PDB file of C-alpha atoms and ligand atoms in Angstrom:
ATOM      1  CA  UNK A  29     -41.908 -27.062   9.515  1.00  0.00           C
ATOM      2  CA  UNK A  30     -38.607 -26.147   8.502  1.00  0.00           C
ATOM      3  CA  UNK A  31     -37.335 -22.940   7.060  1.00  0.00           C
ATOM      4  CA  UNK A  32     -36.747 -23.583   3.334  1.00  0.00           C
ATOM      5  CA  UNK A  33     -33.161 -22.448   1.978  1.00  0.00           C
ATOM      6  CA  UNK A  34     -34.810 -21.192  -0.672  1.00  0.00           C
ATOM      7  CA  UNK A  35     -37.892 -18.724  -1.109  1.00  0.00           C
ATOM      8  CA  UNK A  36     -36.287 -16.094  -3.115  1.00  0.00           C
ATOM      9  CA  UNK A  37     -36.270 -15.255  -6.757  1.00  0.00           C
ATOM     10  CA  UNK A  38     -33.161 -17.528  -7.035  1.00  0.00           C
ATOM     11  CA  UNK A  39     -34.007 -20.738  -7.395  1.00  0.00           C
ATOM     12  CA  UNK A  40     -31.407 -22.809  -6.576  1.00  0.00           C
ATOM     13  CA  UNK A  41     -31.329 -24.167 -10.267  1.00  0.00           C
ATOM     14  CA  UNK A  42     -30.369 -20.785 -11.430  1.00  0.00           C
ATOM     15  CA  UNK A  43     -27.877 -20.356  -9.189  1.00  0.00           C
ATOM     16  CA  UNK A  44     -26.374 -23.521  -9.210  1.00  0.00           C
ATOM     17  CA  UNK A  45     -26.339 -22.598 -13.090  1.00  0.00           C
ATOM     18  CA  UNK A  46     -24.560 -19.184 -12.313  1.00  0.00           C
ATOM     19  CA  UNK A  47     -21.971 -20.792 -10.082  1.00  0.00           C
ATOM     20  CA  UNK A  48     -20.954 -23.757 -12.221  1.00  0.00           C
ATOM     21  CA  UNK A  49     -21.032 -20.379 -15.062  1.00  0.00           C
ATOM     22  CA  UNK A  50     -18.561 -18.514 -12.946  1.00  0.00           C
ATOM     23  CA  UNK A  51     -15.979 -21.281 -11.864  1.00  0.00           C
ATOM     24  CA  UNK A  52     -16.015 -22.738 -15.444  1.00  0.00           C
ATOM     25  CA  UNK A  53     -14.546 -19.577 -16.560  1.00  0.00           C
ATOM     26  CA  UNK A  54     -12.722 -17.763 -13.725  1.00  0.00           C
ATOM     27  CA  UNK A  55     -12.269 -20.547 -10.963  1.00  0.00           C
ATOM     28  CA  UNK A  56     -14.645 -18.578  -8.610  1.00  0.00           C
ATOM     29  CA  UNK A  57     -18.167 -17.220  -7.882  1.00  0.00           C
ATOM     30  CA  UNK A  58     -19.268 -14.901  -5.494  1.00  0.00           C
ATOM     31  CA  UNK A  59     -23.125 -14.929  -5.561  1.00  0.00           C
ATOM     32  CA  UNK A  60     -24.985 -12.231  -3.103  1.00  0.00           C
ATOM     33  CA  UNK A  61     -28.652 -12.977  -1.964  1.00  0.00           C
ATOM     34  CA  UNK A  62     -27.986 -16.794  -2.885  1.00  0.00           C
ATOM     35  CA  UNK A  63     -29.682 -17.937   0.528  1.00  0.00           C
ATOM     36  CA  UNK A  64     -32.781 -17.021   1.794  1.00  0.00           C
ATOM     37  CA  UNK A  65     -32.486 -14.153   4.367  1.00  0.00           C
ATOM     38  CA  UNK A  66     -34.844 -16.313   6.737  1.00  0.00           C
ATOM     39  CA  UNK A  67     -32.858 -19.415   6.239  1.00  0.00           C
ATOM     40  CA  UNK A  68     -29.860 -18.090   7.059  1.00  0.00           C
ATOM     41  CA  UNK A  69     -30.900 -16.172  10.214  1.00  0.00           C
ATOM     42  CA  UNK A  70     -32.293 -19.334  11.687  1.00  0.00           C
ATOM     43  CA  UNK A  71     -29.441 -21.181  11.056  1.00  0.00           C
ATOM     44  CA  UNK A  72     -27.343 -18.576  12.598  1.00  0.00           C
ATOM     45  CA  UNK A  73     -29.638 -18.712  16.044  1.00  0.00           C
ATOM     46  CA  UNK A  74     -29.156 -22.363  16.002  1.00  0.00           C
ATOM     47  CA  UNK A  75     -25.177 -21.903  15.336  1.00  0.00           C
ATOM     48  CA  UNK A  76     -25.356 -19.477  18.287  1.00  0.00           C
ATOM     49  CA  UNK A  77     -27.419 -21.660  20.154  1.00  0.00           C
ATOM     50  CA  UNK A  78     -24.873 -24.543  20.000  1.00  0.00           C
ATOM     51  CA  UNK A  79     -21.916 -22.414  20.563  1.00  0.00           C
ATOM     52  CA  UNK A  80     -23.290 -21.291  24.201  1.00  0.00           C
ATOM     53  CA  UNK A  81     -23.751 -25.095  25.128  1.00  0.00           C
ATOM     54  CA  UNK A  82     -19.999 -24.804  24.041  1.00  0.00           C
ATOM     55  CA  UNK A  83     -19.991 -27.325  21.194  1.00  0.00           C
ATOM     56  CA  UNK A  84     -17.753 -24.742  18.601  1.00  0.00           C
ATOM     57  CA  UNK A  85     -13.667 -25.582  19.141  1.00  0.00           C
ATOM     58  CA  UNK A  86     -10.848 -23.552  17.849  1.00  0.00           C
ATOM     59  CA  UNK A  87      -9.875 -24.482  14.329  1.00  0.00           C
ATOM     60  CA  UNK A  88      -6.346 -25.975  13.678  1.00  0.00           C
ATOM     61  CA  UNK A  89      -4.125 -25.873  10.626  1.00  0.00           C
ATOM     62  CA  UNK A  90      -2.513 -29.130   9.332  1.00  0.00           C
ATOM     63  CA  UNK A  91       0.847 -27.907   9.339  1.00  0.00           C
ATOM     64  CA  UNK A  92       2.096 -27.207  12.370  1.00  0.00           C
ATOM     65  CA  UNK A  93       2.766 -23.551  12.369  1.00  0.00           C
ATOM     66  CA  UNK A  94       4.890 -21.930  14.410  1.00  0.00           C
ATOM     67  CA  UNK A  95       2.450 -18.892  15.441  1.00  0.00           C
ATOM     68  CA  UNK A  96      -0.418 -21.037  15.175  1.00  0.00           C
ATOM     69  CA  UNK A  97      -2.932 -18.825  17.492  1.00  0.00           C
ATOM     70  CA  UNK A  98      -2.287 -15.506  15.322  1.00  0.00           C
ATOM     71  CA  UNK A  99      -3.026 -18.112  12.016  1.00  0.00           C
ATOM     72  CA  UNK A 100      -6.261 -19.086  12.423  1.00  0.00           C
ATOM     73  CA  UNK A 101      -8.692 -18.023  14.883  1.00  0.00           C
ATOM     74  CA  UNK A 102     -12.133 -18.805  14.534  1.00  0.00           C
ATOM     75  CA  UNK A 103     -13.532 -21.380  16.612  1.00  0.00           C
ATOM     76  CA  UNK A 104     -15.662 -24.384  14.294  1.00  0.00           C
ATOM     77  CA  UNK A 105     -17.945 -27.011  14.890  1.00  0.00           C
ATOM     78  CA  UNK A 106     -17.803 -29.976  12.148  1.00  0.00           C
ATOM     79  CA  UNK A 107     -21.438 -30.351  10.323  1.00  0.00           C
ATOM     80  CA  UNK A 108     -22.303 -33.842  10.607  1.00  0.00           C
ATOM     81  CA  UNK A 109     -26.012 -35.096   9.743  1.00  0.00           C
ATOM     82  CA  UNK A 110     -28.784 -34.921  12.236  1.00  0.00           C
ATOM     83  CA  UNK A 111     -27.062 -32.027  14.189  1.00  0.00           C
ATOM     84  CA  UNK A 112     -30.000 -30.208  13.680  1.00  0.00           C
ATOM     85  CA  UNK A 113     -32.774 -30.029  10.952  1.00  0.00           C
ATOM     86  CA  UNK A 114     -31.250 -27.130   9.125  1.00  0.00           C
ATOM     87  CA  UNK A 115     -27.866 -28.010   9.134  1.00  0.00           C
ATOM     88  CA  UNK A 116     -29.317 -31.027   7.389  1.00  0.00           C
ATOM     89  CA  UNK A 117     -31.218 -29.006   4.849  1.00  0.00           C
ATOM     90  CA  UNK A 118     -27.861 -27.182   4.003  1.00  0.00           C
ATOM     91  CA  UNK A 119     -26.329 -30.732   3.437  1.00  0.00           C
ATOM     92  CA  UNK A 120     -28.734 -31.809   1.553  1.00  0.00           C
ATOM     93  CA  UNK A 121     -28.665 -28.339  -0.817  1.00  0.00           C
ATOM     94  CA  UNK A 122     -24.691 -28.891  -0.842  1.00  0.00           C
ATOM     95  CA  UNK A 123     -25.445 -32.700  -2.346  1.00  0.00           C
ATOM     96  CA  UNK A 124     -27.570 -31.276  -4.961  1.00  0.00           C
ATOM     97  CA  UNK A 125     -24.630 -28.807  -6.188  1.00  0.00           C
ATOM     98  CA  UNK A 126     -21.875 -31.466  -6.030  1.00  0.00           C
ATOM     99  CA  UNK A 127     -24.078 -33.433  -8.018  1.00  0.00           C
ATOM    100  CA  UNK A 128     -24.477 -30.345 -10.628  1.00  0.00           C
ATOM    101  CA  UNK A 129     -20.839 -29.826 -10.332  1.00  0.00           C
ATOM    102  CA  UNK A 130     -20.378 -33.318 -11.341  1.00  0.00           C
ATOM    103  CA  UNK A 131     -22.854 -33.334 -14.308  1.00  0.00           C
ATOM    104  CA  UNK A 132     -21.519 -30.004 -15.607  1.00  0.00           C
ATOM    105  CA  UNK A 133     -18.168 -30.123 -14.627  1.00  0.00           C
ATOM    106  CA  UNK A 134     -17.236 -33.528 -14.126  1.00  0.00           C
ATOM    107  CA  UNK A 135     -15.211 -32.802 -11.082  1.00  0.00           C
ATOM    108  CA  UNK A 136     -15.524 -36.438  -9.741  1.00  0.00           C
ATOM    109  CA  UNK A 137     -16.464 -34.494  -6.717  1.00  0.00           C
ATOM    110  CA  UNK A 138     -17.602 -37.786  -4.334  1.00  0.00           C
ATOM    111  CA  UNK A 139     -18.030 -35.907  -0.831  1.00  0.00           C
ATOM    112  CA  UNK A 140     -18.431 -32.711   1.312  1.00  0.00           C
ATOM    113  CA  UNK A 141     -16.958 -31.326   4.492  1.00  0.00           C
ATOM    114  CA  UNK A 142     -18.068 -28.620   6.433  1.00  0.00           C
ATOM    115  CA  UNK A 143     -18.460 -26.615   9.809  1.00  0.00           C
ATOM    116  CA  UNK A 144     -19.814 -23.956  11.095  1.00  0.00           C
ATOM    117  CA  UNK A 145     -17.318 -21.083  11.869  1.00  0.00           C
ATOM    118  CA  UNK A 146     -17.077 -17.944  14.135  1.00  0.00           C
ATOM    119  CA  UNK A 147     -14.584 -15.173  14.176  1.00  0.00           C
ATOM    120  CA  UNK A 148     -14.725 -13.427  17.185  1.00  0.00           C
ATOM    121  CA  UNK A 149     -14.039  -9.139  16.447  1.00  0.00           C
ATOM    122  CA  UNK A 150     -10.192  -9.008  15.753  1.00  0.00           C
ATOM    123  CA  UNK A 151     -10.046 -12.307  14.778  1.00  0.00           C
ATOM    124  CA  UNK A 152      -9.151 -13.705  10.987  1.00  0.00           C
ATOM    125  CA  UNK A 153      -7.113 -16.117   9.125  1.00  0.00           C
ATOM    126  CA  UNK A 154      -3.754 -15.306   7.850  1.00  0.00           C
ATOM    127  CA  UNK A 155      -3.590 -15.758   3.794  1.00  0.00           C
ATOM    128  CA  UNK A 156      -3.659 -19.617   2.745  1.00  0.00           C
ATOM    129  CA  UNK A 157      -4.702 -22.301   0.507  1.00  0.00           C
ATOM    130  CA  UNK A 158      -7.125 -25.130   1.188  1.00  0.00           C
ATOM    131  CA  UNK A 159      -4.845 -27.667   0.198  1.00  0.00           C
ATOM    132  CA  UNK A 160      -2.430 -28.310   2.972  1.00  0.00           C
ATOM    133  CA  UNK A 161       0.940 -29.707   1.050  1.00  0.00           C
ATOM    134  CA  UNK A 162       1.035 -33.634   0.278  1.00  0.00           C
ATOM    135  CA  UNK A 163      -3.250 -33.624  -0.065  1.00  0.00           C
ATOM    136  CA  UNK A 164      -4.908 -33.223  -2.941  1.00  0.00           C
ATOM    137  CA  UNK A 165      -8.404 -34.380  -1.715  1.00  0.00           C
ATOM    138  CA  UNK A 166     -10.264 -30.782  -1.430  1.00  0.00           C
ATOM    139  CA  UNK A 167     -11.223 -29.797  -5.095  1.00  0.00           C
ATOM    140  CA  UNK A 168     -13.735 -26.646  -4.256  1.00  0.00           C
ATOM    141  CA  UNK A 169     -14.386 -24.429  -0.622  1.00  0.00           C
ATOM    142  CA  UNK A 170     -17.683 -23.721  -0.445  1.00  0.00           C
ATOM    143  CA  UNK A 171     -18.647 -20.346   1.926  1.00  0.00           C
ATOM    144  CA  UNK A 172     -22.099 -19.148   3.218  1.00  0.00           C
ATOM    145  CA  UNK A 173     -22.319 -16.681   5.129  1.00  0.00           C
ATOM    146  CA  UNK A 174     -25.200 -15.992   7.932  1.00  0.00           C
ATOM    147  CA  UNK A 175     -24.167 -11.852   9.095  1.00  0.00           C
ATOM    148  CA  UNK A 176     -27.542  -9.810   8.523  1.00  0.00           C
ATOM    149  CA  UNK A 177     -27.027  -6.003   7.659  1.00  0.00           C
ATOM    150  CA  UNK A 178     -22.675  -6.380   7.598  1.00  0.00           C
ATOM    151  CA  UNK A 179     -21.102  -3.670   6.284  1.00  0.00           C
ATOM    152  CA  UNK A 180     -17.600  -2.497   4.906  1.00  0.00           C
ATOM    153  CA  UNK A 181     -17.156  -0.729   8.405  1.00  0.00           C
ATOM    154  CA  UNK A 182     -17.581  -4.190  10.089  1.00  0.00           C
ATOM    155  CA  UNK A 183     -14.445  -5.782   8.085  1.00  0.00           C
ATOM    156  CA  UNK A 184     -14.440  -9.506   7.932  1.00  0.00           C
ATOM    157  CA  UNK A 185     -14.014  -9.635   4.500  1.00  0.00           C
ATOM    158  CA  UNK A 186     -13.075 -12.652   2.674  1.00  0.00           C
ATOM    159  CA  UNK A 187      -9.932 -11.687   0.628  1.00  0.00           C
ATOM    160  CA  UNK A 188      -9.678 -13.769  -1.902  1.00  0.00           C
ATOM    161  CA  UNK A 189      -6.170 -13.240  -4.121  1.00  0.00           C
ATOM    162  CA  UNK A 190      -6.083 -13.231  -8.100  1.00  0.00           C
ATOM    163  CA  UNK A 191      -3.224 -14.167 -10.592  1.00  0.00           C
ATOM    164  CA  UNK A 192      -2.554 -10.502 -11.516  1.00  0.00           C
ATOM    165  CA  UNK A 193      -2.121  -9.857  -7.507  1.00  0.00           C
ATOM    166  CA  UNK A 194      -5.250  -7.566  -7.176  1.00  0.00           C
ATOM    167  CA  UNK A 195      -7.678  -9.193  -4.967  1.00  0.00           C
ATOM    168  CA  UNK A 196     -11.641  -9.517  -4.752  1.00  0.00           C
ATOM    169  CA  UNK A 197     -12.798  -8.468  -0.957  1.00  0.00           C
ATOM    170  CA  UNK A 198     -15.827 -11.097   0.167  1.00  0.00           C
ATOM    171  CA  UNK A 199     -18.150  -8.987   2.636  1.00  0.00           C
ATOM    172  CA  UNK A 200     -19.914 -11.872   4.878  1.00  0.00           C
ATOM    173  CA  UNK A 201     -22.652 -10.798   4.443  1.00  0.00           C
ATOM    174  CA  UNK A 202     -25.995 -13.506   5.194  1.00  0.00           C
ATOM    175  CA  UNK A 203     -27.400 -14.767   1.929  1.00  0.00           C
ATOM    176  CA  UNK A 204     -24.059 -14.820  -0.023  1.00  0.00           C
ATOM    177  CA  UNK A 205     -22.163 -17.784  -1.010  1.00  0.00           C
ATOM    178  CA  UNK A 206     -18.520 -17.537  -2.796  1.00  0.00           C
ATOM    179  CA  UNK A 207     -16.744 -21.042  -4.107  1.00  0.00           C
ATOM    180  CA  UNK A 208     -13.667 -21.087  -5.511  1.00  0.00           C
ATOM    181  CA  UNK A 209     -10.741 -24.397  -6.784  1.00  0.00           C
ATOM    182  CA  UNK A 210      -9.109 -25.041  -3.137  1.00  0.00           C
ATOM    183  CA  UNK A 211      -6.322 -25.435  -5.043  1.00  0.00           C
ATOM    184  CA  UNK A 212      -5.769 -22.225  -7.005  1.00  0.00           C
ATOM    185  CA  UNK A 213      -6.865 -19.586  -4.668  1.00  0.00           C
ATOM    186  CA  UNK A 214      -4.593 -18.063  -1.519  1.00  0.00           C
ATOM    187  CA  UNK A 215      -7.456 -16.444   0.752  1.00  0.00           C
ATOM    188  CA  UNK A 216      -7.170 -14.380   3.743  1.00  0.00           C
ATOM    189  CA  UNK A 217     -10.393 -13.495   6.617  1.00  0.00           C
ATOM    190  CA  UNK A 218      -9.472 -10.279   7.728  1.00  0.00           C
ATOM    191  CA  UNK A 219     -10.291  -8.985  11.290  1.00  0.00           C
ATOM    192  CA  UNK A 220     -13.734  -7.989  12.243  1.00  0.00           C
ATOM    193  CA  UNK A 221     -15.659  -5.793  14.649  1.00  0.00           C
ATOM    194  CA  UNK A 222     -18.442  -8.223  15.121  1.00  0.00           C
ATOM    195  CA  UNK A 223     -18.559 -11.902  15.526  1.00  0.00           C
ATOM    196  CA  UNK A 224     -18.426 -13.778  12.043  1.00  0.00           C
ATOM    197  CA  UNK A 225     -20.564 -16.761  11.561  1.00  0.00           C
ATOM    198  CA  UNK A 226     -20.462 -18.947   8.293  1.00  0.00           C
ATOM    199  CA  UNK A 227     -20.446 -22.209   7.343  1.00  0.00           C
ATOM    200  CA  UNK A 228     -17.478 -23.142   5.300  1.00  0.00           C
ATOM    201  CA  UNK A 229     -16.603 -26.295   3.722  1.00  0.00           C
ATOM    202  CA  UNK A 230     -15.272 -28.634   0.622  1.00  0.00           C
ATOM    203  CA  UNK A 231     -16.160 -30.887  -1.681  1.00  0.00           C
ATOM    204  CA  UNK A 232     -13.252 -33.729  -2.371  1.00  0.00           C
ATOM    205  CA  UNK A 233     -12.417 -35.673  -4.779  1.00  0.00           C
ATOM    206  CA  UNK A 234     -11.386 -39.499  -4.144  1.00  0.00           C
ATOM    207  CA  UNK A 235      -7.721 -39.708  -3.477  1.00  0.00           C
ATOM    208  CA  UNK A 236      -5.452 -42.966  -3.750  1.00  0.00           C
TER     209      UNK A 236
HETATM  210  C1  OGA B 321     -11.248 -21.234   5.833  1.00  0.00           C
HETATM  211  C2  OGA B 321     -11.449 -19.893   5.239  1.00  0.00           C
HETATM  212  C3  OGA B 321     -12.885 -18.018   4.725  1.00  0.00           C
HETATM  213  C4  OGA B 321     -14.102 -17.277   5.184  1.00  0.00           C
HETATM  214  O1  OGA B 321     -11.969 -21.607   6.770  1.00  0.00           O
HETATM  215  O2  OGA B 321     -10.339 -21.959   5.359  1.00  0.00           O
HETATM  216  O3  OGA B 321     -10.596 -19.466   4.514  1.00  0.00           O
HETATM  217  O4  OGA B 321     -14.499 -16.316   4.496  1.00  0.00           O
HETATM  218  N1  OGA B 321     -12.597 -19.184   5.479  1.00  0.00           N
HETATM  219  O5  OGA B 321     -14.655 -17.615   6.229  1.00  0.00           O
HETATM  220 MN1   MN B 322      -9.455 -21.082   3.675  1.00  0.00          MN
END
């Protein structure tokens, strides 16, 4: 039997109802304790598991960036279905909020892509936005993270830049789950003293 995502108080109906809140009014949700703690650390053995039989590559950029190794560092492995049975539940949990975001929202959000991600210490992601220029397709990044007991002395926070140029700083922590429009949002992952798992992705609209 498979872990459910979900044993906690927080139902994933509530939640979904507290994200869908959230980005409705400010564009972005950060919810802590979203996952189940059990979920996420057998997802993170079986992320760990894959990476030693070497299936997680580094991540690229679209645009072709000059310093491209100091831009982006983790190293990813795209989800696809049947990877493994929990990667499969998270899919099937991320169909059940696009299809909430849709209802609620109607973001005419018709697919999701995601991977698994690792940031080795002193690794992170310069500041960016999802949409790489000339592509409209990614409408909302999607984050859950898989660290147990991360603190603020562990930095790895996701920093995640506001209109009035303050900033909101994401710990990784395992059981939390931030969204926010791809579009609107420049983001940063700064550097870390302990390896970084999550499993980021988006959920796209149909482009011509
Ligand atoms: C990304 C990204 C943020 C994070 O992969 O594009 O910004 O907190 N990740 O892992
Ligand atoms: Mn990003």
């Amino acid at each position: 039997m498979t872990t459910p995502i979900f044993s906690g108080p927080l139902q994933s109906e509530v939640l979904f109802d507290r994200l869908i809140g959230d980005l409705s009014q400010h564009g972005y949700s950060i919810q802590p304790n979203a996952l189940d703690p059990s979920f996420c650390s057998a997802l993170l053995e079986e992320a760990q598991r894959l990476d030693l039989n070497a299936a997680l590559r580094p991540g690229e950029i679209a645009s072709k960036d000059a310093e491209h190794s100091s831009f982006r560092q983790d190293r990813i492995l795209w989800l696809e279905p049947g990877l493994s049975a929990l990667t499969d539940s998270f899919l099937e949990w991320g169909e059940r909020l696009r299809m909430a975001l849709n209802r609620e929202l109607f973001m005419g959000l018709v697919e999701y892509e995601g991977h698994i991600a690792c940031y080795a210490p002193a690794c992170g992601y310069k500041r960016h936005l999802d949409r790489a220029k000339g592509t409209e397709a990614r409408m909302l990044t999607l984050i859950a993270y898989l660290n147990p007991n991360w603190t603020a002395k562990n930095g790895g926070q996701l920093r995640l830049h506001l209109d009035d140029r303050s900033y909101i700083d994401v710990l990784p922590q395992a059981g939390t789950v931030t969204a926010f429009l791809s579009a609107d949002f420049w983001h940063e992952v700064m550097f870390g003293t302990r390896d970084r798992w999550a499993i980021t992705g988006w959920f796209r609209q149909r482009v011509r």
